[in-house]
Coordinates of C-alpha atoms in Angstrom, one line a residue:
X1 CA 23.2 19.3 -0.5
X2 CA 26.9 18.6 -0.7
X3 CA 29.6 18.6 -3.2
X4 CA 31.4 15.5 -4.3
X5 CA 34.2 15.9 -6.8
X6 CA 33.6 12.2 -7.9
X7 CA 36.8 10.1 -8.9
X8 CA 38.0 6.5 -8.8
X9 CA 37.0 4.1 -6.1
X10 CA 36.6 0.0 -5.5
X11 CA 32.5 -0.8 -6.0
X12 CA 31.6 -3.5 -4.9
X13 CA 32.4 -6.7 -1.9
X14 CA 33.9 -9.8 -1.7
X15 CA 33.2 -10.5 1.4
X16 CA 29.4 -10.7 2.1
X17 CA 26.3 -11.5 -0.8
X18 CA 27.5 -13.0 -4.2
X19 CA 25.5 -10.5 -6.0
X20 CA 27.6 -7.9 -4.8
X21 CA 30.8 -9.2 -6.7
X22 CA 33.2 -8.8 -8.1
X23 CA 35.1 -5.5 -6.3
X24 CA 35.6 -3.5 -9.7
X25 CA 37.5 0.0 -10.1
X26 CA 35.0 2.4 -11.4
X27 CA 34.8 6.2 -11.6
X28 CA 31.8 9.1 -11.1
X29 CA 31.9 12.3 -12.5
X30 CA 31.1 15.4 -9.7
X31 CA 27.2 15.7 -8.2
X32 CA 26.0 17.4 -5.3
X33 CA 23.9 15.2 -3.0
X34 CA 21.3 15.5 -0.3
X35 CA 22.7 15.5 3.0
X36 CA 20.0 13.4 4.0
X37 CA 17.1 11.8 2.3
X38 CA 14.0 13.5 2.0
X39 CA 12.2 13.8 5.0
X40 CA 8.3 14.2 5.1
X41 CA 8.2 17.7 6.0
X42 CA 9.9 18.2 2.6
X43 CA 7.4 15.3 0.5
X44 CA 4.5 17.3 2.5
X45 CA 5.8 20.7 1.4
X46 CA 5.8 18.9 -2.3
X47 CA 2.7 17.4 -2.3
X48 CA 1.1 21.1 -0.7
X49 CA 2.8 23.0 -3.9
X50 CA 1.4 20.1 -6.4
X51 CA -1.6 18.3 -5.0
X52 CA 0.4 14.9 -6.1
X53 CA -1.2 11.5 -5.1
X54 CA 1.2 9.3 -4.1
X55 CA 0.4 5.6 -5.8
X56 CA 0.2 4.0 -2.2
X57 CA -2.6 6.7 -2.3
X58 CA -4.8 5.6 -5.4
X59 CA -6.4 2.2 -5.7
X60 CA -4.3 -0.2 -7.8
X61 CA -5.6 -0.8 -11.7
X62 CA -7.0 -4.1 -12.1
X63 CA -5.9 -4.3 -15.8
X64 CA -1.8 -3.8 -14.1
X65 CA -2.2 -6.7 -12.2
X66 CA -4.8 -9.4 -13.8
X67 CA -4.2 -12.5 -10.9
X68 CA -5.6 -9.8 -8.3
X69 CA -8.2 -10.4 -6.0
X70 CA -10.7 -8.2 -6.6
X71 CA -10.8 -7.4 -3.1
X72 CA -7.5 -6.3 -3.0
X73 CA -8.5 -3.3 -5.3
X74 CA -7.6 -0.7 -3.0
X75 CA -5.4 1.8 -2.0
X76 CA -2.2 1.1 0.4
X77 CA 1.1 0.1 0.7
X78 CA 3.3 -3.0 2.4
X79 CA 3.8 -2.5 6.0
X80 CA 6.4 -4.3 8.5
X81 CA 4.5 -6.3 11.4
X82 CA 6.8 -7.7 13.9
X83 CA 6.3 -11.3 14.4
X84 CA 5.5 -12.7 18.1
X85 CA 8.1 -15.6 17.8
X86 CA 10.9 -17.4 15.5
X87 CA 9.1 -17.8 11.8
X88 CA 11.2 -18.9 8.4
X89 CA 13.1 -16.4 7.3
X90 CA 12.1 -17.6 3.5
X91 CA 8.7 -16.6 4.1
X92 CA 8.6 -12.4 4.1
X93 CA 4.9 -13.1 3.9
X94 CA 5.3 -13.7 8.2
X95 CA 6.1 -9.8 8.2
X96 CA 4.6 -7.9 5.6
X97 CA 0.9 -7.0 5.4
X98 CA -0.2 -5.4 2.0
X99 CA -2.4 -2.2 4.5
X100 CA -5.1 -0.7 3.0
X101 CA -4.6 2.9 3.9
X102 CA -1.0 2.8 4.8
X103 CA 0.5 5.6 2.9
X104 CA 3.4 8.0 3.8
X105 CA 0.7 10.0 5.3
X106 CA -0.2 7.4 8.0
X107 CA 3.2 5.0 7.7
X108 CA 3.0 2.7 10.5
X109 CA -0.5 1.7 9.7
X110 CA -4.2 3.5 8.8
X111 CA -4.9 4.9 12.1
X112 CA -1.2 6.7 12.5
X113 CA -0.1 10.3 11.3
X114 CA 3.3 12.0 10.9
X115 CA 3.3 13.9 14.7
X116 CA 6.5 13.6 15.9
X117 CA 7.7 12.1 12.1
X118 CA 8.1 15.7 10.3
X119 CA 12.2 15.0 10.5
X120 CA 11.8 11.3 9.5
X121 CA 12.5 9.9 6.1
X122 CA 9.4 9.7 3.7
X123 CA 8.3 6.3 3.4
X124 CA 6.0 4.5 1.3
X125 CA 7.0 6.0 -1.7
X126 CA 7.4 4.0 -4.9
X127 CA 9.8 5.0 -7.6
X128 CA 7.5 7.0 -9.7
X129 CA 6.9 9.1 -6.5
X130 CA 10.7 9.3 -5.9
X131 CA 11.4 10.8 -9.7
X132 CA 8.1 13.0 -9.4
X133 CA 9.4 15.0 -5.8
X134 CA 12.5 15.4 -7.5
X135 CA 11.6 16.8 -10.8
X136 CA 9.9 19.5 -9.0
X137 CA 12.8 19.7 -6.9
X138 CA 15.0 20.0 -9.7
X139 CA 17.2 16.9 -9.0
X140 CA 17.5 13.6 -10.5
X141 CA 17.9 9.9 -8.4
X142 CA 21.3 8.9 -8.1
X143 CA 22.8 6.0 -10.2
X144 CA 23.8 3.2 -8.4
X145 CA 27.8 4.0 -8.5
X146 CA 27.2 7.8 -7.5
X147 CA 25.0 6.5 -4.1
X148 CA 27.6 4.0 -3.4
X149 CA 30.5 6.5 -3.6
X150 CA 28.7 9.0 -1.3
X151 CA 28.1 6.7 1.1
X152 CA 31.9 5.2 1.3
X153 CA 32.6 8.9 2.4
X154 CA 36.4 8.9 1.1
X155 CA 36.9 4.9 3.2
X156 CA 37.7 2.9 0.0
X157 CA 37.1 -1.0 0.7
X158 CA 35.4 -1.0 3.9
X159 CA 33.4 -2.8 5.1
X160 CA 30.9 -0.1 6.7
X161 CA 30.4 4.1 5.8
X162 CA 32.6 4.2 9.4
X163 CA 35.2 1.3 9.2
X164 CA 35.5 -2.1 9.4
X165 CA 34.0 -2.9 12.4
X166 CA 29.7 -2.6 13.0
X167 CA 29.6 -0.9 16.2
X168 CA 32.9 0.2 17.2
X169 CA 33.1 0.2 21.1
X170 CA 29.3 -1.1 21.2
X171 CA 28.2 1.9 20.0
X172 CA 25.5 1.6 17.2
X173 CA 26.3 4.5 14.0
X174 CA 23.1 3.3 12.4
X175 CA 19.3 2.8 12.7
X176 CA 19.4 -1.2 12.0
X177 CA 18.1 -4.1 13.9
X178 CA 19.3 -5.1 16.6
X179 CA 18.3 -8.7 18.0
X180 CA 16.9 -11.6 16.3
X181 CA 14.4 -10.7 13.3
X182 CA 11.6 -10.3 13.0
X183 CA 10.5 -11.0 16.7
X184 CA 13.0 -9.3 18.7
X185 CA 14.2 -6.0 18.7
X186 CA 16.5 -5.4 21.3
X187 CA 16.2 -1.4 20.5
X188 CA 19.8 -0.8 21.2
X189 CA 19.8 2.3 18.6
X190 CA 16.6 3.2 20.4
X191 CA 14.0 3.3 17.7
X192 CA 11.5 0.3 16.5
X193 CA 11.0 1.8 13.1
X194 CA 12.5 4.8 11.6
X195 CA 14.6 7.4 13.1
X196 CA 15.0 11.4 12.5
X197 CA 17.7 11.6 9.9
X198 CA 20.1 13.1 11.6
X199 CA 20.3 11.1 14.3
X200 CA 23.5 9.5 14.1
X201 CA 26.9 11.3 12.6
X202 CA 27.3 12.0 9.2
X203 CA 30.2 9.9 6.9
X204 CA 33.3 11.6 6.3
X205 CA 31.1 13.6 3.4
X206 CA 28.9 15.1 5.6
X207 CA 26.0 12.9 4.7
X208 CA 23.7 11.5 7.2
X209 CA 21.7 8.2 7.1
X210 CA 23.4 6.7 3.8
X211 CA 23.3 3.3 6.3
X212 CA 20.3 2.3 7.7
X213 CA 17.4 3.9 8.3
X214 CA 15.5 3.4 4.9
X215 CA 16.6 1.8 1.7
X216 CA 17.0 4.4 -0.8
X217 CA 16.0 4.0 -4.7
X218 CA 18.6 4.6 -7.3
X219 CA 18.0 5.3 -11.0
X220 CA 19.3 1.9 -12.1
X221 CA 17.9 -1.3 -13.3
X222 CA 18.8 -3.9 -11.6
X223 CA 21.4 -6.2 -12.6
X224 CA 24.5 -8.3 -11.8
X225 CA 28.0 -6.1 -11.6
X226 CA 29.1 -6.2 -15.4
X227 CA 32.6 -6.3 -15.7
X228 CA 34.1 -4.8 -18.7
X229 CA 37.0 -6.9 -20.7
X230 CA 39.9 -5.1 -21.3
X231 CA 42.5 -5.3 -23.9
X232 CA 45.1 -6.1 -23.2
X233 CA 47.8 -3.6 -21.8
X234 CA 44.3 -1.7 -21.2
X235 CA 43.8 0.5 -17.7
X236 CA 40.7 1.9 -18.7
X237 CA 38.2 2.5 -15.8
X238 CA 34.9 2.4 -16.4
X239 CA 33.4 5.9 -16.0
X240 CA 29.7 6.6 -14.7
X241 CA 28.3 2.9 -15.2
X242 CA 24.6 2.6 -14.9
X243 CA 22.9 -1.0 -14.2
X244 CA 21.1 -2.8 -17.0
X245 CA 17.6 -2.9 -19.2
X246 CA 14.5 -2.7 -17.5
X247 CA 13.3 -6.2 -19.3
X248 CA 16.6 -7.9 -17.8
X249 CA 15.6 -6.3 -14.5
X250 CA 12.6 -8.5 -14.1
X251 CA 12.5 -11.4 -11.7
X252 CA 12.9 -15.1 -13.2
X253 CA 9.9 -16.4 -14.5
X254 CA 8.1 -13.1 -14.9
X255 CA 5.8 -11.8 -18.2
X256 CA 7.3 -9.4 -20.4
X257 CA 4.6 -6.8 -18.6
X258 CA 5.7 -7.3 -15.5
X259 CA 7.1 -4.3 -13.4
X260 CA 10.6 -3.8 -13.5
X261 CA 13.0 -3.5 -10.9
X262 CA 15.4 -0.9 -9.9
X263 CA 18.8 -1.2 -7.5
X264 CA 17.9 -0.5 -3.6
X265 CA 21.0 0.9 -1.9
X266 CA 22.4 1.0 2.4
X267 CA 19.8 -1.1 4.0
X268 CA 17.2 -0.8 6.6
X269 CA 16.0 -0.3 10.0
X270 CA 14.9 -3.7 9.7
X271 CA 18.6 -4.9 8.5
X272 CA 19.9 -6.8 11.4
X273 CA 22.6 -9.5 11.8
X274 CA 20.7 -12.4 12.0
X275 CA 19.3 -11.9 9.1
X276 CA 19.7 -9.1 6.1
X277 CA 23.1 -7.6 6.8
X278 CA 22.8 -5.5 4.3
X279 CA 23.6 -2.1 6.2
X280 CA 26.9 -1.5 3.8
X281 CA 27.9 1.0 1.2
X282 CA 28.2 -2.2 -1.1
X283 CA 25.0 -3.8 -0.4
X284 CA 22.2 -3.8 -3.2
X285 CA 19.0 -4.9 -3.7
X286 CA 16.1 -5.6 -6.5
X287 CA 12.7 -3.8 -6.2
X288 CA 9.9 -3.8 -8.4
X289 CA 8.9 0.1 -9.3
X290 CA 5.3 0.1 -7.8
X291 CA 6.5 -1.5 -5.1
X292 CA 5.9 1.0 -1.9
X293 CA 7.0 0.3 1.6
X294 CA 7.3 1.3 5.6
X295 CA 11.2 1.0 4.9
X296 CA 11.9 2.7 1.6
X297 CA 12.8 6.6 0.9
X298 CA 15.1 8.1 -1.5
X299 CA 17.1 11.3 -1.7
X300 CA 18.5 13.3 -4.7
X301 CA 21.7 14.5 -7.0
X302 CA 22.5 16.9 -9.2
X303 CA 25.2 16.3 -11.4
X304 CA 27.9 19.2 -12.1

C-alpha cells in the first residue's frame, strides 16, 4: 500500500461528460491505498482462507428479480463479446452476454481459467464481493473523492493521471481501447482484455492501473456532484464528501426494491475514443451492486 497525506484538490471536469461537473474544491483526510487493485492471486488466496462464493458463483434468487426468465436462473456473470462489425452504440446488449459459468474463476468465458492471469485484476466481482475480500483484508473501499485523489497523483486539473495529452509521443500509459468499439481493436497497448497490473508506470503516487484496465468500485452511492452553498464571505471546503442515498442511487423509473447503484471510478480496457472516453481521474460511473463483470475489480484503503 501507499501513504497519501490527503489535502485539497479540484474534483471534478468541465471539459468531457456533464455528470462529471461542476470542478469543485474538496479535501480528503490521509489513507493508505493499494498500489494496485487486487489481483486474482490475492481474491484466490482469499477465497482459499474462507471458502467464499462469489455471487457470479451462486445461481441468482428468483424472488430478487421477479421479471426473470426462469431459465435464466443460473449462475454467471456479464461478459464482453467483441462484435464482427459497426453496431449502435445505444444498444450495450450487441456486446454483453449474461455467461452462465463466467466467474472470476473462468473470466473470459466457461471454458477459460486464470493460467497466465495470477497478476491480472480480479474480475467479475460484484460489490458485496469487493467489501467481503476486504474485511478480511482489513481495509475498507475507497470513497469516491479518496480514489479520485489517488489517481490525480499530485497533477491537479488534468485531464489524464499523466498530463493533458492521451498518449504523449504515441505512446499508450493505459490498458484502453484502441480503435473503433466494439469491432476493432487495434491492440496498440497489446492486450484484448485485461492486462497484468503493473504493466504500465505508476502515477506520480506510486500507484499502478488507477486508469484503465478495470473499473474499480467505490463506497459511494451514486449521485450528481453536490455543491455546497456557502455564506457568504465563506471559504470552507468541503472535507471527505461521500455521494448520496442508496434509494436516490437507483436508475429512473426503477421500484423502491430495486438494486442500488454505487460510483465506478478510471475506466476500462474497453474505454476507447470512439466511444466511452472515460479513462480519466474525473470520470464516474453508475453500477447496480449485483452487477458483476469481465471489466470490473476494485482495490482497497485504509484510512489514517
Amino acid at each position: 500500500m501507499r501513504y497519501l497525506a490527503g489535502g485539497v484538490f479540484a474534483m471534478g471536469s468541465d471539459r468531457h461528460y456533464p455528470e462529471e461537473a461542476p470542478v469543485r474544491r474538496v479535501e480528503v483526510g490521509p489513507f493508505w491505498i493499494d498500489e494496485t487493485p487486487v489481483t486474482n492471486r490475492e481474491f484466490a488466496r482469499f477465497v482459499e482462507a474462507t471458502g467464499y462464493h462469489s455471487l457470479a458463483e451462486v445461481a441468482p434468487d428468483p424472488r430478487d428479480y421477479p421479471d426473470m426468465l426462469p431459465e435464466m436462473a443460473r449462475a454467471g456473470s456479464l461478459l464482453f463479446q467483441r462484435t464482427r462489425m459497426p453496431v449502435d452504440l445505444g444498444d450495450y446488449s450487441q456486446w454483453w452476454e449474461f455467461s452462465f459459468g463466467t466467474d472470476w474463476r473462468h473470466p473470459h468465458g466457461p471454458d477459460s481459467d486464470l493460467d497466465e492471469l495470477w497478476d491480472h485484476p480480479v474480475v467479475h466481482v460484484a460489490h458485496a464481493d469487493a467489501e467481503a475480500y476486504l474485511s478480511w483484508a482489513g481495509k475498507v473501499l475507497p470513497t469516491e473523492a479518496e480514489w479520485e485523489f489517488a489517481a490525480r497523483g499530485g497533477l491537479d486539473g488534468a485531464d489524464y493521471a499523466w498530463g493533458d495529452e492521451l498518449a504523449p509521443g504515441g505512446v499508450c500509459q493505459a490498458n484502453y481501447w484502441q480503435g473503433m468499439f466494439p469491432y476493432s481493436n487495434l491492440l496498440e497497448d497489446g492486450y484484448e482484455r485485461t492486462s497484468p497490473v503493473r504493466f504500465y508506470a505508476p502515477n506520480g503516487y506510486g500507484l499502478y492501473d488507477m486508469i484503465g484496465n478495470v473499473w474499480e468500485w467505490t463506497a459511494d452511492w451514486y449521485a450528481l456532484p453536490k455543491i455546497e452553498r456557502k455564506s457568504k464571505g465563506s471559504c470552507c471546503i468541503p472535507a471527505n464528501p461521500r455521494g448520496g442515498t442508496r434509494r436516490a442511487s437507483l436508475e429512473a423509473g426503477a421500484g423502491p426494491k430495486a438494486f442500488g447503484r454505487k460510483v465506478l471510478k478510471g475506466g476500462s480496457h474497453l474505454c476507447a475514443a470512439s466511444y466511452c472516453q472515460r479513462y480519466r481521474p474525473a470520470a464516474r460511473h453508475p453500477q447496480t451492486i449485483d452487477s458483476s463483470t469481465s471489466h470490473i475489480g476494485f482495490r482497497g484503503v485504509i484510512r489514517a
